[in-house]
PDB file of C-alpha atoms in Angstrom:
ATOM      1  CA  UNK A   1     -51.892 336.757  79.798  1.00 71.00           C
ATOM      2  CA  UNK A   2     -53.724 335.447  82.928  1.00 79.00           C
ATOM      3  CA  UNK A   3     -56.664 334.031  83.630  1.00 82.00           C
ATOM      4  CA  UNK A   4     -59.034 336.437  85.496  1.00 81.00           C
ATOM      5  CA  UNK A   5     -60.298 334.395  89.038  1.00 81.00           C
ATOM      6  CA  UNK A   6     -64.019 333.798  89.123  1.00 79.00           C
ATOM      7  CA  UNK A   7     -64.824 336.521  91.728  1.00 78.00           C
ATOM      8  CA  UNK A   8     -62.930 339.121  89.735  1.00 78.00           C
ATOM      9  CA  UNK A   9     -64.885 338.868  86.512  1.00 79.00           C
ATOM     10  CA  UNK A  10     -67.244 341.342  87.855  1.00 78.00           C
ATOM     11  CA  UNK A  11     -65.497 343.993  89.354  1.00 67.00           C
ATOM     12  CA  UNK A  12     -65.509 347.425  90.928  1.00 67.00           C
ATOM     13  CA  UNK A  13     -63.014 348.845  88.170  1.00 69.00           C
ATOM     14  CA  UNK A  14     -64.227 349.978  85.332  1.00 79.00           C
ATOM     15  CA  UNK A  15     -63.848 346.545  82.973  1.00 81.00           C
ATOM     16  CA  UNK A  16     -63.772 346.521  79.041  1.00 79.00           C
ATOM     17  CA  UNK A  17     -63.894 343.281  76.739  1.00 82.00           C
ATOM     18  CA  UNK A  18     -61.643 344.432  73.747  1.00 84.00           C
ATOM     19  CA  UNK A  19     -63.655 343.063  70.509  1.00 84.00           C
ATOM     20  CA  UNK A  20     -62.072 340.442  68.153  1.00 85.00           C
ATOM     21  CA  UNK A  21     -61.981 338.911  65.461  1.00 85.00           C
ATOM     22  CA  UNK A  22     -59.825 336.334  62.790  1.00 87.00           C
ATOM     23  CA  UNK A  23     -57.857 337.123  59.655  1.00 89.00           C
ATOM     24  CA  UNK A  24     -57.548 334.037  57.810  1.00 89.00           C
ATOM     25  CA  UNK A  25     -54.095 333.866  55.547  1.00 84.00           C
ATOM     26  CA  UNK A  26     -54.105 331.672  52.968  1.00 85.00           C
ATOM     27  CA  UNK A  27     -51.136 330.119  51.850  1.00 82.00           C
ATOM     28  CA  UNK A  28     -49.332 331.481  55.063  1.00 78.00           C
ATOM     29  CA  UNK A  29     -46.762 328.539  56.504  1.00 78.00           C
ATOM     30  CA  UNK A  30     -46.637 329.694  60.043  1.00 78.00           C
ATOM     31  CA  UNK A  31     -49.507 331.570  61.000  1.00 73.00           C
ATOM     32  CA  UNK A  32     -52.873 330.614  59.217  1.00 81.00           C
ATOM     33  CA  UNK A  33     -55.173 332.755  61.477  1.00 84.00           C
ATOM     34  CA  UNK A  34     -54.553 336.041  62.784  1.00 81.00           C
ATOM     35  CA  UNK A  35     -56.225 337.117  66.064  1.00 82.00           C
ATOM     36  CA  UNK A  36     -56.900 340.877  65.349  1.00 85.00           C
ATOM     37  CA  UNK A  37     -58.289 343.249  67.976  1.00 84.00           C
ATOM     38  CA  UNK A  38     -60.370 346.121  67.684  1.00 85.00           C
ATOM     39  CA  UNK A  39     -59.773 348.994  69.945  1.00 84.00           C
ATOM     40  CA  UNK A  40     -61.727 351.410  68.143  1.00 85.00           C
ATOM     41  CA  UNK A  41     -65.568 350.087  68.684  1.00 82.00           C
ATOM     42  CA  UNK A  42     -66.841 352.916  70.375  1.00 80.00           C
ATOM     43  CA  UNK A  43     -68.751 352.180  74.159  1.00 71.00           C
ATOM     44  CA  UNK A  44     -70.946 355.110  75.889  1.00 76.00           C
ATOM     45  CA  UNK A  45     -69.571 357.383  73.421  1.00 82.00           C
ATOM     46  CA  UNK A  46     -65.813 356.843  73.060  1.00 82.00           C
ATOM     47  CA  UNK A  47     -63.633 353.867  72.213  1.00 84.00           C
ATOM     48  CA  UNK A  48     -60.286 352.475  74.144  1.00 81.00           C
ATOM     49  CA  UNK A  49     -58.164 354.134  71.288  1.00 82.00           C
ATOM     50  CA  UNK A  50     -59.598 357.592  72.374  1.00 84.00           C
ATOM     51  CA  UNK A  51     -59.097 356.661  76.785  1.00 80.00           C
ATOM     52  CA  UNK A  52     -55.723 355.019  76.373  1.00 77.00           C
ATOM     53  CA  UNK A  53     -52.564 357.856  76.751  1.00 74.00           C
ATOM     54  CA  UNK A  54     -51.532 358.813  73.128  1.00 75.00           C
ATOM     55  CA  UNK A  55     -47.440 358.492  73.383  1.00 74.00           C
ATOM     56  CA  UNK A  56     -45.082 360.717  70.929  1.00 74.00           C
ATOM     57  CA  UNK A  57     -45.259 359.727  67.567  1.00 73.00           C
ATOM     58  CA  UNK A  58     -42.074 357.188  67.169  1.00 66.00           C
ATOM     59  CA  UNK A  59     -42.573 356.894  63.448  1.00 70.00           C
ATOM     60  CA  UNK A  60     -40.132 359.182  61.315  1.00 65.00           C
ATOM     61  CA  UNK A  61     -41.550 360.611  58.753  1.00 77.00           C
ATOM     62  CA  UNK A  62     -42.017 358.351  54.927  1.00 77.00           C
ATOM     63  CA  UNK A  63     -40.256 360.729  53.019  1.00 80.00           C
ATOM     64  CA  UNK A  64     -37.250 360.278  55.539  1.00 83.00           C
ATOM     65  CA  UNK A  65     -37.490 356.837  55.523  1.00 80.00           C
ATOM     66  CA  UNK A  66     -37.951 356.455  51.558  1.00 80.00           C
ATOM     67  CA  UNK A  67     -34.852 358.917  51.131  1.00 84.00           C
ATOM     68  CA  UNK A  68     -32.578 356.890  53.772  1.00 83.00           C
ATOM     69  CA  UNK A  69     -33.555 353.521  52.297  1.00 81.00           C
ATOM     70  CA  UNK A  70     -32.175 354.293  49.033  1.00 83.00           C
ATOM     71  CA  UNK A  71     -29.075 355.778  50.988  1.00 84.00           C
ATOM     72  CA  UNK A  72     -27.391 352.485  51.159  1.00 84.00           C
ATOM     73  CA  UNK A  73     -26.760 349.341  48.856  1.00 85.00           C
ATOM     74  CA  UNK A  74     -28.209 346.935  50.889  1.00 86.00           C
ATOM     75  CA  UNK A  75     -31.859 347.230  53.292  1.00 82.00           C
ATOM     76  CA  UNK A  76     -33.585 345.104  55.556  1.00 81.00           C
ATOM     77  CA  UNK A  77     -37.230 345.341  56.474  1.00 78.00           C
ATOM     78  CA  UNK A  78     -39.151 342.994  59.119  1.00 76.00           C
ATOM     79  CA  UNK A  79     -42.299 342.620  60.123  1.00 71.00           C
ATOM     80  CA  UNK A  80     -43.206 342.543  63.950  1.00 68.00           C
ATOM     81  CA  UNK A  81     -44.902 339.698  65.398  1.00 65.00           C
ATOM     82  CA  UNK A  82     -46.869 339.210  68.598  1.00 60.00           C
ATOM     83  CA  UNK A  83     -45.856 342.710  69.497  1.00 60.00           C
ATOM     84  CA  UNK A  84     -49.098 342.607  72.429  1.00 57.00           C
ATOM     85  CA  UNK A  85     -48.094 340.057  74.684  1.00 60.00           C
ATOM     86  CA  UNK A  86     -44.499 342.019  74.661  1.00 61.00           C
ATOM     87  CA  UNK A  87     -45.959 345.051  76.073  1.00 68.00           C
ATOM     88  CA  UNK A  88     -46.027 345.532  79.646  1.00 73.00           C
ATOM     89  CA  UNK A  89     -49.190 347.079  80.893  1.00 76.00           C
ATOM     90  CA  UNK A  90     -49.534 348.735  84.462  1.00 79.00           C
ATOM     91  CA  UNK A  91     -51.816 346.490  86.919  1.00 80.00           C
ATOM     92  CA  UNK A  92     -54.468 349.023  86.963  1.00 80.00           C
ATOM     93  CA  UNK A  93     -55.080 349.383  83.481  1.00 80.00           C
ATOM     94  CA  UNK A  94     -55.476 345.641  82.633  1.00 81.00           C
ATOM     95  CA  UNK A  95     -59.315 345.286  83.449  1.00 83.00           C
ATOM     96  CA  UNK A  96     -59.876 347.759  80.311  1.00 81.00           C
ATOM     97  CA  UNK A  97     -58.021 345.191  78.434  1.00 82.00           C
ATOM     98  CA  UNK A  98     -59.456 342.049  79.216  1.00 84.00           C
ATOM     99  CA  UNK A  99     -60.664 339.866  75.941  1.00 82.00           C
ATOM    100  CA  UNK A 100     -62.664 336.617  76.197  1.00 81.00           C
ATOM    101  CA  UNK A 101     -60.911 333.397  75.364  1.00 77.00           C
ATOM    102  CA  UNK A 102     -62.576 330.203  74.892  1.00 75.00           C
ATOM    103  CA  UNK A 103     -60.607 326.758  75.466  1.00 69.00           C
TER     104      UNK A 103
END
């Protein structure tokens, strides 16, 4: 993430600010508050989710996963954290993925 310079706050490109809210996870020792971004909110009849490119389906079918899960004696699971900041976003698309940050 980077701070948008003052002259670029109201740019000539399409600009969209992601709405977000906090989810409180009581009892969680590492992260009590999780910020959830809402890209399904509509503006002018379309949501950001509808406007972004939809790539190929990377998740496998649930039945295949369950069958393979039972195949081995030991199974591992994991939770993906902080993924949004690990995704590279093309510079021309960054103005539609802005968010408001308060210090």
